[in-house]
Amino acid sequence: MRVWAGALRAAAAPGPLSGGFRERFDFGGRDVASWFPGHMAKGLRQMRASLRRADCLIEVHDARIPLSGRNPMLQEALGIRPHVLVLNKMDLADPRRQPTVLERLKQQGCSHVVFTDCQRDGNVKKIVPLVARLVGDSLRYHRAESTEYSILVIGVPNVGKSSLINSLRRLHLKKGKATAVGGEPGVTKAVLTRIQVCEKPLMYLVDTPGVLPPRLGDLETGMKLALCGAIRDHLVGEDIMADYLLYTLNKHQQFGYVRRYGLAEACDDIQAVLRRVALAQGRTQKVKVLTGTGDVNMTVLNYPAAAYEFLRDFRAGRLGRVTLD
């Protein structure tokens, strides 16, 4: 408990305040390189091999971080092939930010962007016609004799690539899941076989493992990736992630946490917020205390469990629809 409290105090070291909130976040000298388990070179090699047979690329990214965390190595691999950027989990992102996001992406050369929510299939209907049109207008890379379309699905971990494939199969083939899905990074371990998603036109998608950049010098980008589940929590630390989430919510004036946890007002003190989370969610633990008359069991608030709840509530949209960029 003392170690946890000390980590929180370091993470919550106040910077310059504006209206009671921090204007910058103190990362406490952390090194983003330690957050990545490896540069995933094998997955990238497999993807490049598959790229030679691809007519189009669908890059899937999280709509809450539409500008941050897109793997530059993936963007380099796109080459001149048709490219569709799918911003998934739009139901968790702030819809008011969409026009600004689209303009920024257009400036970066992304002219074909689709916002999706694979749980409801709505905008997913736009993808097959768009891909068919783009491939039809392209040279198809000496594959004109073939009538089938081969589409490579790429992206960083845990952005919903497998969910998108399953959604397309539901829509166009009336069939169920073809790939495993999960709530944390690393479910798709290797490049899979081709998966049919449509009959007319005959279209196959190839799911790929999520690939992170080999290095990421920007701590803010790394933290946003972690909050959205692209990096495993324990590699970053739930304590600093919870504090960065609070800092970001306040910066974007997203105060849904105040209502959810029964706070009197918005707060910039992560320990005070986690105390309310622990009380609201009943997150307690029994600890043994040594006294002069013997051991005494006491019930105390479980701050690590409260931090986990805070992160889980954000990821489930229970703190409101938030775009971190």
PDB file of N, CA and C in Angstrom, residues 60-130:
ATOM      1  N   VAL A  60      -7.264  -0.480 -39.669  1.00  0.00           N
ATOM      2  CA  VAL A  60      -8.241  -0.278 -38.604  1.00  0.00           C
ATOM      3  C   VAL A  60      -7.543   0.404 -37.432  1.00  0.00           C
ATOM      4  N   HIS A  61      -8.161   1.468 -36.931  1.00  0.00           N
ATOM      5  CA  HIS A  61      -7.595   2.194 -35.793  1.00  0.00           C
ATOM      6  C   HIS A  61      -8.728   2.573 -34.847  1.00  0.00           C
ATOM      7  N   ASP A  62      -8.368   2.970 -33.651  1.00  0.00           N
ATOM      8  CA  ASP A  62      -9.350   3.313 -32.621  1.00  0.00           C
ATOM      9  C   ASP A  62      -9.815   4.752 -32.819  1.00  0.00           C
ATOM     10  N   ALA A  63     -11.138   4.957 -32.891  1.00  0.00           N
ATOM     11  CA  ALA A  63     -11.686   6.294 -33.129  1.00  0.00           C
ATOM     12  C   ALA A  63     -11.396   7.255 -31.988  1.00  0.00           C
ATOM     13  N   ARG A  64     -11.033   6.730 -30.802  1.00  0.00           N
ATOM     14  CA  ARG A  64     -10.710   7.618 -29.678  1.00  0.00           C
ATOM     15  C   ARG A  64      -9.321   8.220 -29.815  1.00  0.00           C
ATOM     16  N   ILE A  65      -8.464   7.599 -30.633  1.00  0.00           N
ATOM     17  CA  ILE A  65      -7.121   8.133 -30.887  1.00  0.00           C
ATOM     18  C   ILE A  65      -6.883   8.137 -32.395  1.00  0.00           C
ATOM     19  N   PRO A  66      -7.690   8.879 -33.160  1.00  0.00           N
ATOM     20  CA  PRO A  66      -7.643   8.790 -34.619  1.00  0.00           C
ATOM     21  C   PRO A  66      -6.340   9.274 -35.233  1.00  0.00           C
ATOM     22  N   LEU A  67      -5.609  10.119 -34.507  1.00  0.00           N
ATOM     23  CA  LEU A  67      -4.368  10.684 -35.034  1.00  0.00           C
ATOM     24  C   LEU A  67      -3.140  10.069 -34.379  1.00  0.00           C
ATOM     25  N   SER A  68      -3.261   9.656 -33.130  1.00  0.00           N
ATOM     26  CA  SER A  68      -2.127   9.118 -32.378  1.00  0.00           C
ATOM     27  C   SER A  68      -2.011   7.613 -32.556  1.00  0.00           C
ATOM     28  N   GLY A  69      -0.768   7.145 -32.602  1.00  0.00           N
ATOM     29  CA  GLY A  69      -0.533   5.722 -32.494  1.00  0.00           C
ATOM     30  C   GLY A  69      -0.649   4.927 -33.767  1.00  0.00           C
ATOM     31  N   ARG A  70      -1.014   5.550 -34.892  1.00  0.00           N
ATOM     32  CA  ARG A  70      -1.003   4.806 -36.147  1.00  0.00           C
ATOM     33  C   ARG A  70       0.442   4.454 -36.463  1.00  0.00           C
ATOM     34  N   ASN A  71       0.690   3.177 -36.684  1.00  0.00           N
ATOM     35  CA  ASN A  71       2.052   2.692 -36.848  1.00  0.00           C
ATOM     36  C   ASN A  71       2.669   3.252 -38.126  1.00  0.00           C
ATOM     37  N   PRO A  72       3.739   4.071 -38.020  1.00  0.00           N
ATOM     38  CA  PRO A  72       4.346   4.641 -39.230  1.00  0.00           C
ATOM     39  C   PRO A  72       4.889   3.583 -40.174  1.00  0.00           C
ATOM     40  N   MET A  73       5.302   2.428 -39.610  1.00  0.00           N
ATOM     41  CA  MET A  73       5.797   1.358 -40.475  1.00  0.00           C
ATOM     42  C   MET A  73       4.669   0.773 -41.315  1.00  0.00           C
ATOM     43  N   LEU A  74       3.458   0.749 -40.752  1.00  0.00           N
ATOM     44  CA  LEU A  74       2.314   0.283 -41.528  1.00  0.00           C
ATOM     45  C   LEU A  74       2.001   1.269 -42.638  1.00  0.00           C
ATOM     46  N   GLN A  75       2.101   2.549 -42.315  1.00  0.00           N
ATOM     47  CA  GLN A  75       1.809   3.559 -43.323  1.00  0.00           C
ATOM     48  C   GLN A  75       2.820   3.515 -44.456  1.00  0.00           C
ATOM     49  N   GLU A  76       4.091   3.218 -44.125  1.00  0.00           N
ATOM     50  CA  GLU A  76       5.110   3.079 -45.163  1.00  0.00           C
ATOM     51  C   GLU A  76       4.810   1.874 -46.049  1.00  0.00           C
ATOM     52  N   ALA A  77       4.259   0.813 -45.428  1.00  0.00           N
ATOM     53  CA  ALA A  77       3.980  -0.423 -46.165  1.00  0.00           C
ATOM     54  C   ALA A  77       2.798  -0.277 -47.117  1.00  0.00           C
ATOM     55  N   LEU A  78       1.999   0.782 -46.936  1.00  0.00           N
ATOM     56  CA  LEU A  78       0.822   0.948 -47.771  1.00  0.00           C
ATOM     57  C   LEU A  78       1.184   1.106 -49.234  1.00  0.00           C
ATOM     58  N   GLY A  79       2.314   1.767 -49.486  1.00  0.00           N
ATOM     59  CA  GLY A  79       2.731   1.976 -50.856  1.00  0.00           C
ATOM     60  C   GLY A  79       1.696   2.766 -51.628  1.00  0.00           C
ATOM     61  N   ILE A  80       1.435   2.361 -52.847  1.00  0.00           N
ATOM     62  CA  ILE A  80       0.482   3.086 -53.698  1.00  0.00           C
ATOM     63  C   ILE A  80      -0.838   2.318 -53.811  1.00  0.00           C
ATOM     64  N   ARG A  81      -1.000   1.270 -53.026  1.00  0.00           N
ATOM     65  CA  ARG A  81      -2.239   0.500 -53.095  1.00  0.00           C
ATOM     66  C   ARG A  81      -3.417   1.306 -52.530  1.00  0.00           C
ATOM     67  N   PRO A  82      -4.623   1.000 -53.010  1.00  0.00           N
ATOM     68  CA  PRO A  82      -5.807   1.639 -52.409  1.00  0.00           C
ATOM     69  C   PRO A  82      -5.832   1.386 -50.907  1.00  0.00           C
ATOM     70  N   HIS A  83      -6.277   2.389 -50.161  1.00  0.00           N
ATOM     71  CA  HIS A  83      -6.186   2.336 -48.703  1.00  0.00           C
ATOM     72  C   HIS A  83      -7.453   2.921 -48.106  1.00  0.00           C
ATOM     73  N   VAL A  84      -8.067   2.172 -47.199  1.00  0.00           N
ATOM     74  CA  VAL A  84      -9.235   2.658 -46.451  1.00  0.00           C
ATOM     75  C   VAL A  84      -8.865   2.670 -44.976  1.00  0.00           C
ATOM     76  N   LEU A  85      -9.070   3.809 -44.317  1.00  0.00           N
ATOM     77  CA  LEU A  85      -8.837   3.907 -42.879  1.00  0.00           C
ATOM     78  C   LEU A  85     -10.178   3.755 -42.170  1.00  0.00           C
ATOM     79  N   VAL A  86     -10.294   2.709 -41.372  1.00  0.00           N
ATOM     80  CA  VAL A  86     -11.517   2.459 -40.595  1.00  0.00           C
ATOM     81  C   VAL A  86     -11.246   2.865 -39.153  1.00  0.00           C
ATOM     82  N   LEU A  87     -11.991   3.848 -38.670  1.00  0.00           N
ATOM     83  CA  LEU A  87     -11.878   4.285 -37.277  1.00  0.00           C
ATOM     84  C   LEU A  87     -12.985   3.610 -36.490  1.00  0.00           C
ATOM     85  N   ASN A  88     -12.611   2.536 -35.822  1.00  0.00           N
ATOM     86  CA  ASN A  88     -13.578   1.682 -35.132  1.00  0.00           C
ATOM     87  C   ASN A  88     -13.842   2.192 -33.711  1.00  0.00           C
ATOM     88  N   LYS A  89     -14.871   1.636 -33.092  1.00  0.00           N
ATOM     89  CA  LYS A  89     -15.299   2.018 -31.745  1.00  0.00           C
ATOM     90  C   LYS A  89     -15.772   3.472 -31.702  1.00  0.00           C
ATOM     91  N   MET A  90     -16.429   3.892 -32.769  1.00  0.00           N
ATOM     92  CA  MET A  90     -16.927   5.265 -32.845  1.00  0.00           C
ATOM     93  C   MET A  90     -17.956   5.546 -31.763  1.00  0.00           C
ATOM     94  N   ASP A  91     -18.599   4.499 -31.250  1.00  0.00           N
ATOM     95  CA  ASP A  91     -19.592   4.676 -30.191  1.00  0.00           C
ATOM     96  C   ASP A  91     -18.962   5.136 -28.887  1.00  0.00           C
ATOM     97  N   LEU A  92     -17.630   5.003 -28.763  1.00  0.00           N
ATOM     98  CA  LEU A  92     -16.919   5.443 -27.557  1.00  0.00           C
ATOM     99  C   LEU A  92     -16.252   6.799 -27.735  1.00  0.00           C
ATOM    100  N   ALA A  93     -16.196   7.302 -28.968  1.00  0.00           N
ATOM    101  CA  ALA A  93     -15.505   8.568 -29.263  1.00  0.00           C
ATOM    102  C   ALA A  93     -16.493   9.727 -29.314  1.00  0.00           C
ATOM    103  N   ASP A  94     -15.978  10.927 -29.130  1.00  0.00           N
ATOM    104  CA  ASP A  94     -16.789  12.140 -29.138  1.00  0.00           C
ATOM    105  C   ASP A  94     -17.196  12.473 -30.572  1.00  0.00           C
ATOM    106  N   PRO A  95     -18.480  12.396 -30.917  1.00  0.00           N
ATOM    107  CA  PRO A  95     -18.900  12.663 -32.306  1.00  0.00           C
ATOM    108  C   PRO A  95     -18.648  14.098 -32.747  1.00  0.00           C
ATOM    109  N   ARG A  96     -18.558  15.013 -31.799  1.00  0.00           N
ATOM    110  CA  ARG A  96     -18.316  16.416 -32.147  1.00  0.00           C
ATOM    111  C   ARG A  96     -16.932  16.635 -32.742  1.00  0.00           C
ATOM    112  N   ARG A  97     -16.028  15.686 -32.520  1.00  0.00           N
ATOM    113  CA  ARG A  97     -14.659  15.824 -33.009  1.00  0.00           C
ATOM    114  C   ARG A  97     -14.490  15.293 -34.431  1.00  0.00           C
ATOM    115  N   GLN A  98     -15.500  14.622 -34.989  1.00  0.00           N
ATOM    116  CA  GLN A  98     -15.341  13.977 -36.287  1.00  0.00           C
ATOM    117  C   GLN A  98     -14.936  14.929 -37.411  1.00  0.00           C
ATOM    118  N   PRO A  99     -15.579  16.101 -37.581  1.00  0.00           N
ATOM    119  CA  PRO A  99     -15.171  16.987 -38.677  1.00  0.00           C
ATOM    120  C   PRO A  99     -13.705  17.412 -38.587  1.00  0.00           C
ATOM    121  N   THR A 100     -13.235  17.730 -37.377  1.00  0.00           N
ATOM    122  CA  THR A 100     -11.839  18.126 -37.198  1.00  0.00           C
ATOM    123  C   THR A 100     -10.905  16.972 -37.516  1.00  0.00           C
ATOM    124  N   VAL A 101     -11.270  15.784 -37.055  1.00  0.00           N
ATOM    125  CA  VAL A 101     -10.456  14.589 -37.309  1.00  0.00           C
ATOM    126  C   VAL A 101     -10.355  14.320 -38.807  1.00  0.00           C
ATOM    127  N   LEU A 102     -11.480  14.380 -39.515  1.00  0.00           N
ATOM    128  CA  LEU A 102     -11.474  14.125 -40.954  1.00  0.00           C
ATOM    129  C   LEU A 102     -10.606  15.129 -41.698  1.00  0.00           C
ATOM    130  N   GLU A 103     -10.655  16.388 -41.275  1.00  0.00           N
ATOM    131  CA  GLU A 103      -9.829  17.414 -41.924  1.00  0.00           C
ATOM    132  C   GLU A 103      -8.347  17.156 -41.694  1.00  0.00           C
ATOM    133  N   ARG A 104      -7.988  16.789 -40.453  1.00  0.00           N
ATOM    134  CA  ARG A 104      -6.578  16.496 -40.148  1.00  0.00           C
ATOM    135  C   ARG A 104      -6.090  15.285 -40.938  1.00  0.00           C
ATOM    136  N   LEU A 105      -6.926  14.250 -41.035  1.00  0.00           N
ATOM    137  CA  LEU A 105      -6.530  13.055 -41.767  1.00  0.00           C
ATOM    138  C   LEU A 105      -6.404  13.326 -43.258  1.00  0.00           C
ATOM    139  N   LYS A 106      -7.275  14.184 -43.764  1.00  0.00           N
ATOM    140  CA  LYS A 106      -7.185  14.560 -45.180  1.00  0.00           C
ATOM    141  C   LYS A 106      -5.860  15.249 -45.459  1.00  0.00           C
ATOM    142  N   GLN A 107      -5.428  16.088 -44.514  1.00  0.00           N
ATOM    143  CA  GLN A 107      -4.138  16.755 -44.670  1.00  0.00           C
ATOM    144  C   GLN A 107      -2.985  15.754 -44.665  1.00  0.00           C
ATOM    145  N   GLN A 108      -3.187  14.607 -44.006  1.00  0.00           N
ATOM    146  CA  GLN A 108      -2.163  13.563 -43.947  1.00  0.00           C
ATOM    147  C   GLN A 108      -2.264  12.587 -45.114  1.00  0.00           C
ATOM    148  N   GLY A 109      -3.188  12.830 -46.028  1.00  0.00           N
ATOM    149  CA  GLY A 109      -3.312  11.972 -47.206  1.00  0.00           C
ATOM    150  C   GLY A 109      -4.335  10.866 -47.091  1.00  0.00           C
ATOM    151  N   CYS A 110      -5.129  10.848 -46.010  1.00  0.00           N
ATOM    152  CA  CYS A 110      -6.175   9.832 -45.839  1.00  0.00           C
ATOM    153  C   CYS A 110      -7.503  10.395 -46.340  1.00  0.00           C
ATOM    154  N   SER A 111      -7.878  10.039 -47.546  1.00  0.00           N
ATOM    155  CA  SER A 111      -9.108  10.594 -48.121  1.00  0.00           C
ATOM    156  C   SER A 111     -10.284   9.630 -48.024  1.00  0.00           C
ATOM    157  N   HIS A 112     -10.027   8.374 -47.660  1.00  0.00           N
ATOM    158  CA  HIS A 112     -11.108   7.384 -47.552  1.00  0.00           C
ATOM    159  C   HIS A 112     -11.160   6.897 -46.110  1.00  0.00           C
ATOM    160  N   VAL A 113     -12.038   7.526 -45.314  1.00  0.00           N
ATOM    161  CA  VAL A 113     -12.142   7.244 -43.882  1.00  0.00           C
ATOM    162  C   VAL A 113     -13.573   6.838 -43.562  1.00  0.00           C
ATOM    163  N   VAL A 114     -13.716   5.748 -42.812  1.00  0.00           N
ATOM    164  CA  VAL A 114     -15.046   5.279 -42.402  1.00  0.00           C
ATOM    165  C   VAL A 114     -15.045   5.095 -40.888  1.00  0.00           C
ATOM    166  N   PHE A 115     -15.979   5.752 -40.196  1.00  0.00           N
ATOM    167  CA  PHE A 115     -16.169   5.543 -38.762  1.00  0.00           C
ATOM    168  C   PHE A 115     -17.115   4.355 -38.579  1.00  0.00           C
ATOM    169  N   THR A 116     -16.744   3.423 -37.690  1.00  0.00           N
ATOM    170  CA  THR A 116     -17.574   2.232 -37.518  1.00  0.00           C
ATOM    171  C   THR A 116     -17.779   1.884 -36.047  1.00  0.00           C
ATOM    172  N   ASP A 117     -18.844   1.136 -35.816  1.00  0.00           N
ATOM    173  CA  ASP A 117     -19.110   0.487 -34.535  1.00  0.00           C
ATOM    174  C   ASP A 117     -19.515  -0.939 -34.886  1.00  0.00           C
ATOM    175  N   CYS A 118     -18.564  -1.864 -34.727  1.00  0.00           N
ATOM    176  CA  CYS A 118     -18.781  -3.237 -35.180  1.00  0.00           C
ATOM    177  C   CYS A 118     -19.837  -3.980 -34.374  1.00  0.00           C
ATOM    178  N   GLN A 119     -20.270  -3.410 -33.255  1.00  0.00           N
ATOM    179  CA  GLN A 119     -21.327  -4.049 -32.484  1.00  0.00           C
ATOM    180  C   GLN A 119     -22.691  -3.846 -33.142  1.00  0.00           C
ATOM    181  N   ARG A 120     -22.806  -2.807 -33.963  1.00  0.00           N
ATOM    182  CA  ARG A 120     -24.103  -2.473 -34.561  1.00  0.00           C
ATOM    183  C   ARG A 120     -24.120  -2.546 -36.090  1.00  0.00           C
ATOM    184  N   ASP A 121     -22.977  -2.681 -36.716  1.00  0.00           N
ATOM    185  CA  ASP A 121     -22.850  -2.919 -38.160  1.00  0.00           C
ATOM    186  C   ASP A 121     -23.205  -1.713 -39.037  1.00  0.00           C
ATOM    187  N   GLY A 122     -23.701  -0.610 -38.471  1.00  0.00           N
ATOM    188  CA  GLY A 122     -24.192   0.512 -39.273  1.00  0.00           C
ATOM    189  C   GLY A 122     -23.289   0.928 -40.416  1.00  0.00           C
ATOM    190  N   ASN A 123     -22.240   1.708 -40.127  1.00  0.00           N
ATOM    191  CA  ASN A 123     -21.359   2.216 -41.174  1.00  0.00           C
ATOM    192  C   ASN A 123     -20.497   1.135 -41.808  1.00  0.00           C
ATOM    193  N   VAL A 124     -20.469  -0.058 -41.207  1.00  0.00           N
ATOM    194  CA  VAL A 124     -19.692  -1.155 -41.795  1.00  0.00           C
ATOM    195  C   VAL A 124     -20.212  -1.464 -43.203  1.00  0.00           C
ATOM    196  N   LYS A 125     -21.476  -1.178 -43.462  1.00  0.00           N
ATOM    197  CA  LYS A 125     -22.067  -1.431 -44.781  1.00  0.00           C
ATOM    198  C   LYS A 125     -21.377  -0.646 -45.884  1.00  0.00           C
ATOM    199  N   LYS A 126     -20.714   0.443 -45.531  1.00  0.00           N
ATOM    200  CA  LYS A 126     -20.064   1.288 -46.539  1.00  0.00           C
ATOM    201  C   LYS A 126     -18.754   0.700 -47.049  1.00  0.00           C
ATOM    202  N   ILE A 127     -18.181  -0.259 -46.311  1.00  0.00           N
ATOM    203  CA  ILE A 127     -16.801  -0.667 -46.584  1.00  0.00           C
ATOM    204  C   ILE A 127     -16.667  -1.468 -47.875  1.00  0.00           C
ATOM    205  N   VAL A 128     -17.480  -2.519 -48.060  1.00  0.00           N
ATOM    206  CA  VAL A 128     -17.347  -3.355 -49.254  1.00  0.00           C
ATOM    207  C   VAL A 128     -17.564  -2.551 -50.537  1.00  0.00           C
ATOM    208  N   PRO A 129     -18.624  -1.733 -50.652  1.00  0.00           N
ATOM    209  CA  PRO A 129     -18.765  -0.921 -51.875  1.00  0.00           C
ATOM    210  C   PRO A 129     -17.589   0.031 -52.097  1.00  0.00           C
ATOM    211  N   LEU A 130     -17.072   0.629 -51.022  1.00  0.00           N
ATOM    212  CA  LEU A 130     -15.943   1.542 -51.157  1.00  0.00           C
ATOM    213  C   LEU A 130     -14.704   0.802 -51.638  1.00  0.00           C
TER     214      LEU A 130
END
